[in-house]
Coordinates of C-alpha atoms and ligand atoms in Angstrom, one line a residue:
M678 CA 102.1 20.2 126.5
T679 CA 98.7 21.8 126.4
D680 CA 99.3 23.8 129.6
V681 CA 102.3 25.8 128.4
K682 CA 101.0 29.3 128.3
K683 CA 102.8 32.4 127.1
I684 CA 103.4 35.6 128.8
F685 CA 104.4 38.9 127.4
V686 CA 106.0 41.4 129.9
K687 CA 106.4 45.1 129.0
T688 CA 108.6 47.2 131.5
Y689 CA 108.4 50.9 131.9
G690 CA 110.5 53.0 134.3
C691 CA 113.6 52.2 136.2
Q692 CA 116.0 49.2 136.5
M693 CA 114.1 48.1 139.7
N694 CA 111.2 47.4 137.5
V695 CA 113.5 45.5 135.0
Y696 CA 114.5 43.4 138.0
D697 CA 111.0 43.0 139.2
S698 CA 109.7 42.0 135.6
E699 CA 112.2 39.2 135.6
R700 CA 111.2 38.0 139.0
M701 CA 107.4 38.2 138.1
A702 CA 108.0 36.2 134.9
E703 CA 109.8 33.6 137.0
A704 CA 107.0 33.4 139.5
L705 CA 104.5 32.8 136.8
G706 CA 107.0 30.2 135.3
A707 CA 106.3 28.1 138.2
K708 CA 102.6 28.1 137.0
G709 CA 103.7 27.0 133.4
Y710 CA 104.2 30.4 131.8
V711 CA 107.0 30.9 129.4
T712 CA 107.9 34.4 128.1
T713 CA 107.3 35.5 124.6
D714 CA 108.3 38.8 122.9
K715 CA 105.2 38.6 120.5
V716 CA 102.2 40.2 122.3
E717 CA 99.8 38.7 119.8
D718 CA 101.0 35.2 121.0
A719 CA 100.5 35.9 124.6
D720 CA 97.9 34.2 127.0
M721 CA 98.7 36.8 129.5
V722 CA 100.1 40.4 129.1
L723 CA 101.9 42.0 132.1
L724 CA 102.6 45.7 132.1
N725 CA 105.1 46.7 134.7
T726 CA 104.4 50.5 135.0
C727 CA 106.1 53.7 136.2
H728 CA 104.4 56.6 137.9
I729 CA 107.5 59.1 138.1
R730 CA 106.2 61.6 135.7
E731 CA 102.8 62.2 134.2
K732 CA 103.8 61.0 130.8
A733 CA 104.9 57.7 132.3
S734 CA 101.3 56.8 133.7
E735 CA 99.7 58.1 130.3
K736 CA 101.7 55.3 128.6
L737 CA 99.9 52.8 130.6
Y738 CA 96.5 53.9 129.5
S739 CA 97.4 54.1 125.9
A740 CA 99.0 50.5 126.0
L741 CA 95.7 49.2 127.6
G742 CA 93.7 50.9 124.8
R743 CA 95.8 49.0 122.3
L744 CA 95.2 45.7 124.1
R745 CA 91.4 46.1 123.7
A746 CA 91.4 44.5 120.3
L747 CA 93.5 41.5 121.2
K748 CA 91.3 40.9 124.3
N749 CA 88.3 40.9 122.1
A750 CA 89.8 38.5 119.7
K751 CA 91.1 36.3 122.7
P752 CA 88.6 36.5 125.6
D753 CA 90.7 34.3 127.8
L754 CA 93.7 36.6 127.6
K755 CA 94.7 37.9 131.0
V756 CA 95.9 41.4 131.5
G757 CA 97.9 42.3 134.6
V758 CA 99.0 45.9 135.7
A759 CA 102.1 45.8 138.0
G760 CA 104.5 48.4 139.2
C761 CA 104.1 51.9 140.6
V762 CA 101.0 53.1 138.8
A763 CA 99.4 49.9 140.1
Q764 CA 100.3 50.9 143.6
A765 CA 99.3 54.5 143.0
E766 CA 95.9 54.0 141.4
G767 CA 94.9 50.4 142.6
A768 CA 91.3 49.6 141.8
E769 CA 90.9 52.9 139.8
I770 CA 92.7 51.0 137.0
L771 CA 90.0 48.3 136.9
R772 CA 87.4 51.0 136.7
R773 CA 89.2 53.0 133.8
S774 CA 90.1 50.0 131.8
P775 CA 87.8 47.0 131.3
V776 CA 90.5 44.8 129.8
V777 CA 92.5 44.7 133.1
D778 CA 92.1 41.5 135.1
L779 CA 94.9 42.0 137.8
V780 CA 96.4 44.9 139.4
V781 CA 99.5 44.2 141.8
G782 CA 101.7 46.6 143.5
P783 CA 105.6 46.4 143.7
Q784 CA 105.3 44.8 147.2
A785 CA 102.9 42.1 146.5
Y786 CA 103.8 40.5 143.1
H787 CA 104.9 37.3 144.8
R788 CA 101.1 36.6 144.9
L789 CA 100.4 36.8 141.2
P790 CA 100.2 33.1 140.8
E791 CA 97.5 32.6 143.6
M792 CA 95.6 35.7 142.2
L793 CA 95.6 33.9 138.8
D794 CA 94.3 30.8 140.4
A795 CA 91.6 32.5 142.2
G796 CA 90.3 34.0 138.9
G797 CA 88.1 37.1 138.5
R798 CA 89.3 40.8 138.5
Q799 CA 91.6 41.4 141.6
V800 CA 93.7 44.1 143.2
D801 CA 96.5 43.7 145.7
T802 CA 98.6 46.8 146.6
D803 CA 99.3 45.7 150.1
F804 CA 102.8 46.1 151.8
P805 CA 102.9 42.7 153.5
V806 CA 105.1 42.3 156.5
E807 CA 107.0 39.2 154.9
D808 CA 109.7 39.9 152.5
K809 CA 108.5 39.0 148.9
F810 CA 111.9 38.0 148.0
T811 CA 111.9 35.1 150.4
L812 CA 108.7 33.8 148.8
L813 CA 109.8 34.0 145.1
P814 CA 111.2 31.1 143.5
E815 CA 115.0 31.0 142.9
R816 CA 116.4 33.0 140.0
K817 CA 117.0 30.6 137.1
S818 CA 116.4 32.3 133.8
L819 CA 119.0 32.0 131.1
R820 CA 120.9 35.3 131.1
G821 CA 123.8 37.2 129.7
P822 CA 126.9 38.3 131.5
T823 CA 125.3 41.2 133.5
A824 CA 122.5 41.2 136.0
F825 CA 120.7 43.3 138.3
L826 CA 120.4 42.6 142.0
T827 CA 117.9 44.6 144.2
V828 CA 119.4 45.0 147.6
Q829 CA 117.2 47.8 149.0
E830 CA 113.8 49.2 148.1
G831 CA 111.7 52.1 148.9
C832 CA 112.6 55.6 150.2
D833 CA 112.2 57.7 153.3
K834 CA 113.5 61.0 151.8
F835 CA 110.4 62.4 150.6
C836 CA 111.8 64.9 148.0
A837 CA 109.0 67.3 147.4
F838 CA 108.4 66.3 143.8
C839 CA 108.5 62.5 144.0
V840 CA 106.1 59.6 144.1
V841 CA 108.6 56.9 144.9
P842 CA 108.1 57.0 148.8
Y843 CA 104.4 56.4 148.2
T844 CA 104.5 53.9 145.5
R845 CA 107.5 51.7 146.7
G846 CA 106.9 52.5 150.5
A847 CA 109.6 52.8 153.3
E848 CA 113.1 51.9 152.9
V849 CA 113.9 48.2 153.3
S850 CA 117.1 46.5 153.0
R851 CA 117.5 42.8 152.2
P852 CA 119.6 40.7 154.5
V853 CA 123.4 40.2 153.4
S854 CA 123.4 36.3 153.5
R855 CA 120.4 36.3 150.9
L856 CA 122.2 38.7 148.7
L857 CA 125.4 36.7 148.8
V858 CA 123.5 33.6 147.9
E859 CA 121.7 35.3 145.0
A860 CA 125.0 36.8 143.8
R861 CA 126.9 33.5 143.9
G862 CA 124.0 31.9 142.0
L863 CA 124.2 34.5 139.3
V864 CA 127.9 34.0 138.9
A865 CA 127.3 30.3 138.7
Q866 CA 125.1 31.0 135.7
G867 CA 127.8 33.0 134.0
V868 CA 127.2 36.5 135.3
R869 CA 130.4 38.6 135.4
E870 CA 128.9 42.1 136.4
I871 CA 126.3 42.8 138.9
T872 CA 124.6 46.1 139.4
L873 CA 123.1 46.5 142.9
L874 CA 119.8 48.2 142.7
G875 CA 117.9 50.3 145.2
Q876 CA 115.8 53.6 144.9
N877 CA 118.3 54.7 147.5
V878 CA 120.9 52.1 147.3
N879 CA 123.6 53.8 149.2
A880 CA 121.3 54.0 152.4
Y881 CA 121.5 50.2 152.2
H882 CA 121.6 48.9 155.9
G883 CA 120.9 45.1 155.6
E884 CA 121.2 42.7 158.4
G885 CA 124.6 40.9 158.6
A886 CA 126.0 38.4 160.9
D887 CA 127.1 41.0 163.3
G888 CA 124.5 43.9 162.9
A889 CA 123.5 46.1 160.0
W890 CA 126.0 46.3 157.1
A891 CA 126.5 49.5 155.0
L892 CA 126.5 49.3 151.3
S893 CA 130.3 49.6 151.3
R894 CA 130.7 46.6 153.3
L895 CA 128.3 44.5 151.0
L896 CA 130.4 45.7 148.1
R897 CA 133.7 44.7 149.8
E898 CA 132.1 41.1 150.4
L899 CA 130.8 40.9 146.9
A900 CA 134.1 41.7 145.5
K901 CA 135.6 38.5 147.0
V902 CA 133.0 36.4 145.0
D903 CA 135.2 34.3 142.6
G904 CA 134.3 34.9 139.0
L905 CA 132.6 38.3 139.7
A906 CA 134.6 40.8 137.8
R907 CA 132.5 44.1 138.0
L908 CA 130.3 45.7 140.4
R909 CA 128.2 48.9 140.1
Y910 CA 125.3 50.3 142.1
T911 CA 122.5 52.7 141.4
T912 CA 120.7 55.0 142.5
S913 CA 122.4 57.0 145.2
H914 CA 121.5 59.9 147.2
P915 CA 124.3 62.5 147.7
N916 CA 123.7 62.5 151.6
D917 CA 124.3 58.7 151.9
M918 CA 127.7 58.7 150.4
D919 CA 129.5 57.8 153.6
D920 CA 133.4 57.7 154.1
D921 CA 133.8 54.0 153.6
L922 CA 131.7 54.0 150.4
I923 CA 134.0 56.8 149.0
A924 CA 137.0 54.8 150.1
A925 CA 135.7 51.6 148.3
H926 CA 135.8 53.6 145.1
G927 CA 139.7 53.9 145.7
D928 CA 140.4 50.4 146.8
L929 CA 138.1 47.9 145.2
P930 CA 139.2 47.3 141.6
A931 CA 136.0 45.5 140.9
L932 CA 134.0 48.7 141.6
M933 CA 133.6 50.3 138.3
P934 CA 134.6 54.0 137.9
Y935 CA 131.1 55.3 137.3
L936 CA 128.7 56.9 139.5
H937 CA 125.2 58.0 139.1
L938 CA 124.5 60.7 141.8
P939 CA 121.5 62.8 141.1
V940 CA 121.7 66.4 142.2
Q941 CA 118.4 67.7 140.6
S942 CA 119.4 71.5 140.8
G943 CA 122.3 73.7 141.4
S944 CA 120.3 76.3 143.3
D945 CA 120.1 76.2 147.1
Q946 CA 116.8 77.7 147.2
I947 CA 115.4 75.1 144.8
L948 CA 117.1 72.3 146.6
K949 CA 115.6 73.5 149.8
A950 CA 112.2 73.7 148.3
M951 CA 112.7 70.1 146.9
N952 CA 113.5 68.8 150.5
R953 CA 116.8 67.5 149.1
K954 CA 118.8 68.3 152.3
H955 CA 122.1 69.1 150.4
T956 CA 123.3 72.2 148.9
A957 CA 125.1 72.9 145.6
D958 CA 128.4 73.4 147.5
S959 CA 128.1 70.2 149.7
Y960 CA 127.6 68.2 146.3
L961 CA 130.6 69.8 144.8
R962 CA 132.7 69.0 147.9
L963 CA 131.5 65.3 147.8
I964 CA 132.5 65.0 144.0
D965 CA 136.0 66.4 145.0
R966 CA 136.4 63.7 147.7
I967 CA 135.2 61.0 145.2
R968 CA 137.6 62.3 142.6
A969 CA 140.5 62.4 145.1
V970 CA 140.3 58.6 145.5
R971 CA 139.1 57.8 142.0
P972 CA 140.3 60.6 139.5
D973 CA 138.9 58.9 136.4
V974 CA 135.3 58.3 137.9
L975 CA 132.7 59.1 135.2
L976 CA 129.9 61.1 137.0
S977 CA 126.2 61.0 136.0
S978 CA 123.2 62.8 137.4
D979 CA 119.6 63.5 137.1
F980 CA 118.2 67.2 136.9
I981 CA 114.8 68.6 137.1
V982 CA 114.1 71.9 135.4
G983 CA 111.1 74.1 136.1
F984 CA 110.5 73.1 139.6
P985 CA 107.9 75.5 141.1
G986 CA 109.5 78.7 142.0
E987 CA 112.7 78.2 139.7
T988 CA 113.8 81.6 138.5
D989 CA 116.4 82.4 135.7
A990 CA 119.0 82.9 138.5
D991 CA 118.2 79.5 139.9
F992 CA 118.4 77.9 136.5
Q993 CA 121.7 79.6 135.9
A994 CA 123.0 78.2 139.1
T995 CA 122.2 74.7 137.8
L996 CA 124.2 75.3 134.6
D997 CA 127.0 76.6 136.8
L998 CA 127.1 73.4 138.8
I999 CA 127.1 71.3 135.5
R1000 CA 130.0 73.3 134.3
A1001 CA 131.9 72.9 137.5
V1002 CA 131.5 69.2 137.7
G1003 CA 131.6 68.0 134.0
F1004 CA 129.2 65.0 133.7
G1005 CA 129.9 62.1 131.4
Q1006 CA 126.3 61.3 131.3
A1007 CA 122.9 62.7 132.7
F1008 CA 119.3 62.5 132.6
S1009 CA 117.1 65.7 132.7
F1010 CA 113.4 66.1 133.1
K1011 CA 110.9 68.8 133.1
Y1012 CA 109.2 69.1 136.4
S1013 CA 105.9 67.0 136.3
A1014 CA 103.5 67.7 139.1
R1015 CA 102.5 64.4 140.8
P1016 CA 99.3 64.0 142.8
G1017 CA 99.8 63.6 146.3
T1018 CA 103.3 65.3 146.5
P1019 CA 103.9 68.6 148.4
A1020 CA 105.2 70.3 145.3
A1021 CA 102.1 69.5 143.4
E1022 CA 100.4 72.3 145.4
K1023 CA 102.6 75.0 144.1
T1024 CA 102.4 77.0 140.8
A1025 CA 104.4 75.6 138.0
V1026 CA 106.9 77.5 135.9
P1027 CA 105.2 78.2 132.5
A1028 CA 105.7 75.4 130.0
P1029 CA 107.6 77.4 127.4
V1030 CA 110.1 78.6 130.0
A1031 CA 110.7 75.2 131.2
D1032 CA 110.9 73.7 127.8
A1033 CA 113.5 76.4 127.0
R1034 CA 115.6 75.7 130.1
L1035 CA 115.5 71.9 129.5
H1036 CA 116.7 72.4 126.0
E1037 CA 119.7 74.6 127.1
L1038 CA 120.6 72.2 129.9
Q1039 CA 120.5 69.3 127.6
A1040 CA 122.8 71.0 125.1
L1041 CA 125.3 71.7 127.8
I1042 CA 125.3 68.0 129.1
T1043 CA 125.4 66.6 125.5
G1044 CA 128.6 68.6 124.9
Q1045 CA 130.2 67.3 128.1
Q1046 CA 129.0 63.7 127.4
R1047 CA 130.5 63.9 123.9
A1048 CA 133.7 65.2 125.4
A1049 CA 134.0 62.4 127.9
Q1050 CA 133.4 59.8 125.1
E1051 CA 135.9 61.4 122.8
A1052 CA 138.6 61.6 125.6
M1053 CA 138.5 57.7 125.3
V1054 CA 139.8 57.6 121.8
G1055 CA 143.3 56.3 121.7
R1056 CA 143.1 54.8 125.0
E1057 CA 143.1 51.1 126.1
V1058 CA 139.9 50.2 127.9
T1059 CA 138.3 46.9 129.2
V1060 CA 135.1 45.7 127.7
L1061 CA 132.7 42.9 128.9
Y1062 CA 131.1 41.5 125.8
E1063 CA 127.4 41.4 126.1
K1064 CA 126.2 40.3 122.6
P1065 CA 127.2 40.3 118.9
G1066 CA 127.1 43.5 117.1
R1067 CA 125.0 44.1 113.9
M1068 CA 128.1 43.7 111.6
A1069 CA 129.7 40.3 111.1
G1070 CA 132.5 39.5 113.5
Q1071 CA 131.6 42.4 115.8
M1072 CA 130.9 42.2 119.6
V1073 CA 129.2 44.9 121.7
G1074 CA 129.8 45.6 125.4
K1075 CA 130.3 48.1 128.0
S1076 CA 133.6 49.6 129.1
D1077 CA 134.3 50.3 132.9
H1078 CA 133.1 53.8 132.3
L1079 CA 129.7 52.3 130.9
H1080 CA 130.4 53.5 127.4
A1081 CA 128.9 51.2 124.8
V1082 CA 131.8 49.8 122.7
H1083 CA 131.6 48.1 119.2
V1084 CA 134.7 45.8 118.9
S1085 CA 135.8 44.1 115.5
D1086 CA 136.6 40.7 117.1
P1087 CA 135.6 37.7 115.0
D1088 CA 137.1 35.5 117.9
G1089 CA 135.1 37.3 120.6
R1090 CA 132.6 35.3 122.8
I1091 CA 129.8 36.7 124.9
G1092 CA 131.0 37.0 128.6
Q1093 CA 134.6 37.6 127.8
L1094 CA 136.6 40.6 129.4
K1095 CA 138.8 42.1 126.7
R1096 CA 141.3 44.7 126.7
V1097 CA 140.6 46.8 123.6
R1098 CA 141.9 50.0 122.0
V1099 CA 139.4 52.7 121.2
L1100 CA 139.7 54.0 117.6
A1101 CA 136.9 56.3 117.3
S1102 CA 133.7 57.9 119.0
S1103 CA 130.3 58.2 117.3
S1104 CA 127.2 59.8 118.8
N1105 CA 126.3 56.8 121.2
S1106 CA 129.2 54.5 121.2
L1107 CA 132.9 53.8 120.8
A1108 CA 134.6 51.7 118.1
A1109 CA 137.6 49.6 119.2
D1110 CA 140.0 46.8 118.1
P1111 CA 140.9 43.9 120.4
L1112 CA 144.3 43.8 122.1
F1113 CA 144.1 40.7 124.5
T1114 CA 141.7 38.6 126.5
I1115 CA 141.7 39.3 130.2
E1116 CA 139.3 36.5 131.3
Ligands
LIG2332 N1 116.1 57.7 144.0 C1 116.7 58.5 142.9 C2 115.9 58.8 141.7 C3 114.4 58.6 141.7 S1 113.4 58.9 140.3 C4 117.2 59.8 143.5 O1 117.0 60.0 144.7 O2 117.6 60.7 142.9 C5 114.5 59.2 139.0 C6 114.5 60.6 138.6 O3 113.4 61.1 138.1 C7 114.8 61.6 139.8 O4 116.2 61.8 140.0 C8 114.3 62.9 139.2 O5 115.3 63.6 138.5 C9 113.3 62.5 138.4 N2 111.9 62.9 138.8 C10 111.3 62.4 140.0 N3 110.2 62.9 140.1 C11 109.9 63.8 139.2 C12 108.9 64.8 138.8 N4 107.8 64.9 139.7 N5 109.1 65.5 137.7 C13 110.1 65.5 137.0 N6 111.2 64.6 137.1 C14 111.1 63.8 138.3
LIG2333 FE1 112.3 60.2 145.1 FE2 114.0 61.8 146.6 FE3 113.6 59.3 147.2 FE4 115.1 59.8 145.1 S1 115.6 60.3 147.2 S2 113.4 58.2 145.3 S3 114.0 61.6 144.2 S4 112.1 60.9 147.3
LIG2334 FE1 109.1 54.7 138.1 FE2 108.5 53.3 140.2 FE3 110.9 53.2 139.2 S1 107.6 55.3 139.7 S2 111.1 55.2 138.3 S3 109.1 52.5 138.3 S4 110.3 53.2 141.4

């Protein structure tokens, strides 16, 4: 067994990268690599990077700096950089960091095994015409009861602040038949919940037997897969929430009552400058339509504060929108100028102003988040057990509304769906007692 080698994979950024990391590890598995969670044991280190904000790419270079000692001690160590910084900076990474052997973009990673075979320092940031997914080995890692499934990649929206259209390329949807095969394969391995992924997942328009299918139709078909109890999807753009997708939230029990729908700002002037192509009002009306079919849906969003030109009044409009919607969860970021994006040319809001706004916005969101979680106390909810908790006899999983729930259940098993009663809410999770097993 001298040819068993170990690979350590570190993932930054979004869920799409989590999915890609798994697929890259599997592609290298075909070359005899097994994964390790100890970097010092690794024969290869793969950093799957994110370029969305400045801090995200700085993380890569500090991680590479830390790898220098390991590479000196182990000259045969291979270091690969994948993901969106790889796409954006390409060969520049080899120049900046002598420890790096391979740089591979998000659309080229199926070529990792042959790049390793070829030896030497290499870069591949092509957007090949063939679909990388067809060239990757079948998914077969041991896994828990939840899985991601990438159905769509890339983005044609070109929001003025965002690097994704440049790092991930144009929107491409995977064909329906392949997704059904992959989903059924996951369920056969014990997966009970699948989250469909895409940078613009609700723009999905994959080829079906009779033309292009929308995301709603794909969800309706997946809901028929025996053994698949839960479906989620992320991330959506407000402009791509079509009528049938909204309707699906009302009539598909497997589609969970949780929707991440980034709005970015509540000011029409800022939304226009961001090239978002929706207004605060159109967003609020959309939320009303979703709540009309699924009143208990828990809404989540992304916000950017301090976008160039954002005034106090613009920021107040964002707070007003947050108050009007009531989010159960949200991510908020200080605007970060990204090279090559249109907004990067404009004058930024002074950092202390942006910091203060971010702080205020986060306090408002935290309050809403806490209220949404506390509203669950006393209620019966369904939990999918994902792992044992830290305490003996405890199981941890997610509720339909994606709240983390700790259940005192010595009989609990991973993969069970249980009805539980919520007893208490702490800062990041709910505590519950089991009632009965659903499946
Ligand atoms: N496709 C998704 C999200 C993509 S990136 C969408 O359309 O909403 C995830 C989040 O990062 C974005 O929603 C945005 O809030 C944030 N983000 C993207 N670029 C940013 C930038 N330059 N500065 C700060 N936050 C940014
Ligand atoms: Fe970026 Fe906008 Fe595309 Fe989302 S929709 S990935 S924010 S360009
Ligand atoms: Fe980051 Fe690329 Fe995802 S920039 S957020 S890893 S698409």
